[in-house]
mmCIF file of C-alpha atoms in Angstrom:
data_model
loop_
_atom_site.group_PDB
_atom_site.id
_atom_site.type_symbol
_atom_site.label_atom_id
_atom_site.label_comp_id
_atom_site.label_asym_id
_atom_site.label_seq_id
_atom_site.Cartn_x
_atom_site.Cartn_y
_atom_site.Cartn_z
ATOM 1 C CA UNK A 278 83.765 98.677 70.885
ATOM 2 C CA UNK A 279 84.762 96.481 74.121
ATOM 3 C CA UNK A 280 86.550 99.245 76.857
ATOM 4 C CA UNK A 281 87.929 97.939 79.886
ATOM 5 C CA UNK A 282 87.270 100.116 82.915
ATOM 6 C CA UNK A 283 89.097 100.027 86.231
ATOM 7 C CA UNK A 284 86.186 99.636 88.835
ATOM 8 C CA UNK A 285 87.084 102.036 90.969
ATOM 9 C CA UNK A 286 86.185 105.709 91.939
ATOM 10 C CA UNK A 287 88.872 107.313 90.216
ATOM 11 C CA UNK A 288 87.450 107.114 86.658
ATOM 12 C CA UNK A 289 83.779 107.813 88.255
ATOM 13 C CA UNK A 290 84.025 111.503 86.342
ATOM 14 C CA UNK A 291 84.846 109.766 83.305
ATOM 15 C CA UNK A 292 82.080 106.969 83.259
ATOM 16 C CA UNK A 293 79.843 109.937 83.742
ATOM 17 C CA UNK A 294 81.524 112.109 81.073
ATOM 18 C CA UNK A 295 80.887 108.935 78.550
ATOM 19 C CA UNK A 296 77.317 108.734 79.469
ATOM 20 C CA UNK A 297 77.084 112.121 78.412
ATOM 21 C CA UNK A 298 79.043 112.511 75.476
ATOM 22 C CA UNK A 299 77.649 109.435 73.813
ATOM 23 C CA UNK A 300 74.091 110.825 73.082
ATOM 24 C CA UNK A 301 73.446 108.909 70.002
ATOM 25 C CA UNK A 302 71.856 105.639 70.882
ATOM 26 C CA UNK A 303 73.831 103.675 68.055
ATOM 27 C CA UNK A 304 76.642 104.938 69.884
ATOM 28 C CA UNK A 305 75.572 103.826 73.301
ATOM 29 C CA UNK A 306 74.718 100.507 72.210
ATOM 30 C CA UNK A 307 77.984 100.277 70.572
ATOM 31 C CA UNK A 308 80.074 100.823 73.464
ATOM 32 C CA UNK A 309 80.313 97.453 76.225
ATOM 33 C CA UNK A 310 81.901 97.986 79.131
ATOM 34 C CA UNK A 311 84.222 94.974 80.402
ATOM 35 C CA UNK A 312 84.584 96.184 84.490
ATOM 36 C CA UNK A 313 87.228 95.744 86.378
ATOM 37 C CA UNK A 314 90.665 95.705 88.278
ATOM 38 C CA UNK A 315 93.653 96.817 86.825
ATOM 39 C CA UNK A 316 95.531 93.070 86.590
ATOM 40 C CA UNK A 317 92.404 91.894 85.150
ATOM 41 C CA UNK A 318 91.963 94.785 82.206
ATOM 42 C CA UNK A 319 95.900 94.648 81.567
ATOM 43 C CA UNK A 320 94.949 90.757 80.506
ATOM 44 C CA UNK A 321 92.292 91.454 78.779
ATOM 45 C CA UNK A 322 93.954 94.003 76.160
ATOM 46 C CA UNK A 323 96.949 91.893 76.006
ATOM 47 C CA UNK A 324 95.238 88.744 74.952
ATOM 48 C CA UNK A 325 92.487 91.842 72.849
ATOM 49 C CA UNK A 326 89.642 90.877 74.827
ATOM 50 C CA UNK A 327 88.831 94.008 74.953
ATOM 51 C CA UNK A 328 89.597 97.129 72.766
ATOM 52 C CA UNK A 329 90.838 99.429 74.664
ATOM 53 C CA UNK A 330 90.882 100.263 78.669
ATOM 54 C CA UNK A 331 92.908 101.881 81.697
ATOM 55 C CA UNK A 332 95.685 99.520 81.912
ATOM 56 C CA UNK A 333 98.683 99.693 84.285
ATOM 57 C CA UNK A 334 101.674 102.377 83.747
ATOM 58 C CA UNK A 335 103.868 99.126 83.729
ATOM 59 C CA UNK A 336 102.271 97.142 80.851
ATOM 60 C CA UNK A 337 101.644 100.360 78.720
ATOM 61 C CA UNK A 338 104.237 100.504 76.494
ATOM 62 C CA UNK A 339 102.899 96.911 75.066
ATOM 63 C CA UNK A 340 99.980 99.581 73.096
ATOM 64 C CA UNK A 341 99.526 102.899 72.063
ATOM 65 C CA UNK A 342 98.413 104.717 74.387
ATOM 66 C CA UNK A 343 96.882 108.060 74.474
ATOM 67 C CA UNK A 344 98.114 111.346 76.982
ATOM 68 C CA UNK A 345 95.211 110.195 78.790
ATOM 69 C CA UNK A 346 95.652 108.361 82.268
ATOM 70 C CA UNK A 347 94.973 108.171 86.172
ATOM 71 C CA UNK A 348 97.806 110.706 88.056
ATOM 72 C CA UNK A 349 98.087 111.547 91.303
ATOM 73 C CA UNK A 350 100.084 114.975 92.506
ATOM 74 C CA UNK A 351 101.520 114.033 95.992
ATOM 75 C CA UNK A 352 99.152 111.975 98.056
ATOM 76 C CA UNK A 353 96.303 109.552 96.154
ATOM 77 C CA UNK A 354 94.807 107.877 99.810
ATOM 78 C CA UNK A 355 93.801 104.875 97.541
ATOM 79 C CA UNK A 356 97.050 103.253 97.021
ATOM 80 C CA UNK A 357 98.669 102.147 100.882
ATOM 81 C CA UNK A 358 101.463 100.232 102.350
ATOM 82 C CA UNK A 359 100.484 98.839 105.874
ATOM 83 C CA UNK A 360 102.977 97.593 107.822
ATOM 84 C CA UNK A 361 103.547 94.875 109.640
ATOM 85 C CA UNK A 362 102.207 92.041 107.067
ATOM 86 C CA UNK A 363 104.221 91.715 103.677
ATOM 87 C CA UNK A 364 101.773 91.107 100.834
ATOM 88 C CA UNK A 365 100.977 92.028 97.458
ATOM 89 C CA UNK A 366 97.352 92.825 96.016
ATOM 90 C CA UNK A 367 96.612 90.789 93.327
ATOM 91 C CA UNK A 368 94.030 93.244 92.119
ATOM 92 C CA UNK A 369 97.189 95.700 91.059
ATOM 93 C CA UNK A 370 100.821 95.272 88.739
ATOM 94 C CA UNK A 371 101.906 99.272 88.937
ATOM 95 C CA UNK A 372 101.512 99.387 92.965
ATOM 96 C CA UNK A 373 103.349 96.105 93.782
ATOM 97 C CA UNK A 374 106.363 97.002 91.755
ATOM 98 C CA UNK A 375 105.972 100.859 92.814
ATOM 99 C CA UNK A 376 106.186 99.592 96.674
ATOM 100 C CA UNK A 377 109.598 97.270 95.044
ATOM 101 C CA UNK A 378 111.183 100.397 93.591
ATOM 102 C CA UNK A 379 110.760 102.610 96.936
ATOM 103 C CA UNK A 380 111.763 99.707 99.413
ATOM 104 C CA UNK A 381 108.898 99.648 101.035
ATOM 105 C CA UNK A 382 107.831 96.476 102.897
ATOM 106 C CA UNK A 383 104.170 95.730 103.969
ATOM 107 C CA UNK A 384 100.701 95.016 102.643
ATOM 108 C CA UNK A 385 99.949 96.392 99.574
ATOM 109 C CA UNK A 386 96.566 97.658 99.110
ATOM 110 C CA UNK A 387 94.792 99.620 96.229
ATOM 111 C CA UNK A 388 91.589 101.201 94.917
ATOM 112 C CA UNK A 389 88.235 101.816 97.053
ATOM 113 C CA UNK A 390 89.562 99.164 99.955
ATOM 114 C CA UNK A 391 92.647 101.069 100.468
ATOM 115 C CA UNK A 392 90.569 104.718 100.742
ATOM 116 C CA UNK A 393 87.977 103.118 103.157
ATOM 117 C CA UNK A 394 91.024 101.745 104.965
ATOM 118 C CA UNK A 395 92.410 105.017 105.066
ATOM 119 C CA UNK A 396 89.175 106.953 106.060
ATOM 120 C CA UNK A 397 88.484 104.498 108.444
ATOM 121 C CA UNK A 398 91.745 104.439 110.137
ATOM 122 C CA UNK A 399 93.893 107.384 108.930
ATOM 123 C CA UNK A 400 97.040 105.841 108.122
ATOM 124 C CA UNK A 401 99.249 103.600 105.813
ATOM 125 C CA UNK A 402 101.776 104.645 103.572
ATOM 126 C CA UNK A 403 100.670 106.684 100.351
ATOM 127 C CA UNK A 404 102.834 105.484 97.769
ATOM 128 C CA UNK A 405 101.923 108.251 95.440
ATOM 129 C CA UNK A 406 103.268 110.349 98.392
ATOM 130 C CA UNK A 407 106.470 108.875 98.976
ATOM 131 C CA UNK A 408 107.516 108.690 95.021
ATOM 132 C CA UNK A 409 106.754 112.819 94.902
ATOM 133 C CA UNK A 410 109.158 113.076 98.588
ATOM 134 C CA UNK A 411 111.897 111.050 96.558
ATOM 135 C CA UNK A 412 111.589 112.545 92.842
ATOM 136 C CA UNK A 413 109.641 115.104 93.363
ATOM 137 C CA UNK A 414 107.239 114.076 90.190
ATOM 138 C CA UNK A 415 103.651 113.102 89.985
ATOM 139 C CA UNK A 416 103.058 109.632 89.836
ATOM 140 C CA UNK A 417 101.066 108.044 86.790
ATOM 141 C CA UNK A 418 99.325 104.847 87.835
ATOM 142 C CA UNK A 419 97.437 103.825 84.801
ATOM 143 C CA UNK A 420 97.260 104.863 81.075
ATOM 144 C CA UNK A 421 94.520 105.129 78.315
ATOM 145 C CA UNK A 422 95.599 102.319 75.723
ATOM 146 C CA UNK A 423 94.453 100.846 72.520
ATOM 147 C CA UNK A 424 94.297 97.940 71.108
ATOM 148 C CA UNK A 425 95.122 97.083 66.861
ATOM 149 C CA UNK A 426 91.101 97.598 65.500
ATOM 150 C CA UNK A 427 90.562 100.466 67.442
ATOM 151 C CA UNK A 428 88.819 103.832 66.644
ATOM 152 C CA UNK A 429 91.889 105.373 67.929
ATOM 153 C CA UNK A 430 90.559 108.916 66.286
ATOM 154 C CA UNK A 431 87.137 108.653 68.273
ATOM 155 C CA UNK A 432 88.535 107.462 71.682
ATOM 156 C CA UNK A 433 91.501 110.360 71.777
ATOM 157 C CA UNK A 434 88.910 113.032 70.863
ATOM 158 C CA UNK A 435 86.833 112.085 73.774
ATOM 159 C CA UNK A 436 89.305 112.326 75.941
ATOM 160 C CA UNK A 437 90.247 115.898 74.263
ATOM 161 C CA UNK A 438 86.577 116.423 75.314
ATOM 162 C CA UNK A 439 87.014 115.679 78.805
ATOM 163 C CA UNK A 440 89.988 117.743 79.439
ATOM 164 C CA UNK A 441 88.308 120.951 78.214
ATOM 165 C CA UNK A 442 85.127 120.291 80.176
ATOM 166 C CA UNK A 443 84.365 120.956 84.240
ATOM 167 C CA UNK A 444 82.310 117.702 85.106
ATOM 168 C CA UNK A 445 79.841 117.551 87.774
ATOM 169 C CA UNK A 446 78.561 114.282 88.983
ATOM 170 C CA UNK A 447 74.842 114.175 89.719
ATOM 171 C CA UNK A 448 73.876 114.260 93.435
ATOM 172 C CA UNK A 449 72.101 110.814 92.830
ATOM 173 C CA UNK A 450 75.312 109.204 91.549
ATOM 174 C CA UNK A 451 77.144 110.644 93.777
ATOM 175 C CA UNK A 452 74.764 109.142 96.786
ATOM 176 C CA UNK A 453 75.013 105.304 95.272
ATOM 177 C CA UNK A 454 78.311 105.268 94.052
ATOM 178 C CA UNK A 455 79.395 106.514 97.942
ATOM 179 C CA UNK A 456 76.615 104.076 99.424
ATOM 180 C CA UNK A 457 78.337 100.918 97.906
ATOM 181 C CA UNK A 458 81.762 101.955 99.150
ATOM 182 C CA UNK A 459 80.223 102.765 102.617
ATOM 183 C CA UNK A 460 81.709 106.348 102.656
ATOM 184 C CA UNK A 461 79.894 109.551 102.665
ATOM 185 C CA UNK A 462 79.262 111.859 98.709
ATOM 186 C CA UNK A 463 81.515 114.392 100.469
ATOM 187 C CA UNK A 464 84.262 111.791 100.812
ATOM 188 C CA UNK A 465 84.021 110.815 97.584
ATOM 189 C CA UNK A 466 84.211 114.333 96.465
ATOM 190 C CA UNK A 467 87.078 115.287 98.107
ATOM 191 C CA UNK A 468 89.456 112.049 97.263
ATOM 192 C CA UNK A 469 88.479 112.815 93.944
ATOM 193 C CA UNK A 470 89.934 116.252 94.192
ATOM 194 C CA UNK A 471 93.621 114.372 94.211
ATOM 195 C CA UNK A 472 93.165 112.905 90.998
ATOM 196 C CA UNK A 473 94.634 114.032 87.733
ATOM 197 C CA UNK A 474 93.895 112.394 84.126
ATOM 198 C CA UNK A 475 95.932 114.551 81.952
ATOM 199 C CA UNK A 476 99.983 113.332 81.132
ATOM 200 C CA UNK A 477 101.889 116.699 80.845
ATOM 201 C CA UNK A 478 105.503 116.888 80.995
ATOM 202 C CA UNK A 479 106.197 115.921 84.344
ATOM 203 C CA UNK A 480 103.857 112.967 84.084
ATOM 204 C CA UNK A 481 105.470 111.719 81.122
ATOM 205 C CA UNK A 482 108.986 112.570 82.786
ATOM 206 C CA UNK A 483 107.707 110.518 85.829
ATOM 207 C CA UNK A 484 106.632 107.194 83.701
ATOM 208 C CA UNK A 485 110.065 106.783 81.956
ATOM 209 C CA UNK A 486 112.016 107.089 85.067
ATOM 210 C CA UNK A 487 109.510 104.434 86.630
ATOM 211 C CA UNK A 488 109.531 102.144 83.323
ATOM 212 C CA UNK A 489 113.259 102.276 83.941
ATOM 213 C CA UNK A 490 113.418 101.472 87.601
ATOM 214 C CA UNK A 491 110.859 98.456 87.371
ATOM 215 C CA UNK A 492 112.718 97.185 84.232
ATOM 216 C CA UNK A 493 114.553 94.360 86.453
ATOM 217 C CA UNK A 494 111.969 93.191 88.580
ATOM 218 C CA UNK A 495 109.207 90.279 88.370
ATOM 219 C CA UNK A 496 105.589 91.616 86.712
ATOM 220 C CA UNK A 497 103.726 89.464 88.122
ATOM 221 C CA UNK A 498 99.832 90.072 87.204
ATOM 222 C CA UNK A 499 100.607 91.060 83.587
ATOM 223 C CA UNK A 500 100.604 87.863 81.911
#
């Protein structure tokens, strides 16, 4: 099985989960991880380079997709508007038409960049933030999907797995993951703290009303 990963600290719990969880070494061999950012893994799964991944809220109802995703409750610090320069990322599809929807002019700016920008500098506009002040809903930024030959069983019982367990990250992850993003393990810690991977009600409530508000406006990145 080919899974697409978003490179980025918010699915650092579940890369470690995976490691775990997967003890038989048929099982680890089977697994290849295709890294990286969300424009690029929406691609991949919509031209089935891969089997299944993290793809953009936007492009998810191309799949079937599992109550599995990346959520953020109020502020996500990885996910900015800076004003004063108007400019999409290319790395993102969900953020640029989130910043559309909430007429909010500026740079757009996702993932680890955006959280060192914001650590470095404390500001920007969260855009997680401002959706909650306006709808009062959590905001879901990515989905769980799948593509036609996949173990659809095997992937949504992992992620049953996940849910039920408390994971830990090893202090020696913990040290590199936070060394190549140039922040400290406590930073790390604590911006994971503000990020939810279970769709409940409200989440679910939350992506229609945003599949329904970006329904008129250009996706570019998904192609």
């Amino acid at each position: 099985m080919i899974f697409g990963a978003i490179n980025y600290l918010n699915l650092l719990p579940f890369q470690v989960f995976l490691k775990k969880e997967l003890k038989h070494s048929h099982e680890k061999m089977a697994l290849h991880y295709k890294k990286g950012v969300p424009s690029e893994i929406n691609r991949k799964l919509l031209r089935s380079k891969i089997d299944a991944g993290f793809v953009s809220s936007v492009v998810s109802t191309n799949f079937k997709c599992s109550d599995f995703g990346i959520i953020a409750n109020k502020k996500v610090y990885s996910v900015l508007v800076i004003e004063g320069k108007n400019s999409s990322d290319n790395d993102s599809a969900t953020s640029n038409i989130l910043a559309k929807i909430l007429k909010i002019d500026g740079q757009v700016i996702i993932g680890d960049k955006a959280l060192k920008y914001y650590l470095q500098n404390q500001e920007g506009i969260d855009l997680a933030d401002e959706w909650h002040k306006k709808y009062r809903l959590p905001f879901v930024f990515a989905r769980l999907c799948f593509g036609k030959k996949i173990n659809q069983k095997r992937i949504k019982n992992l992620t049953l797995a996940f849910k039920k367990e408390k994971i830990k990250i090893p202090q020696y992850i913990l040290k590199a993951e936070a060394s190549k993003r140039d922040i400290t393990p406590k930073e790390l810690n604590w911006y994971l703290s503000h990020i939810n991977y279970k769709l409940e009600h409200k989440s679910f409530k939350s992506l229609r009303l945003f599949l329904k508000l970006s329904e008129n406006l250009p996706k570019n990145g998904l192609k």
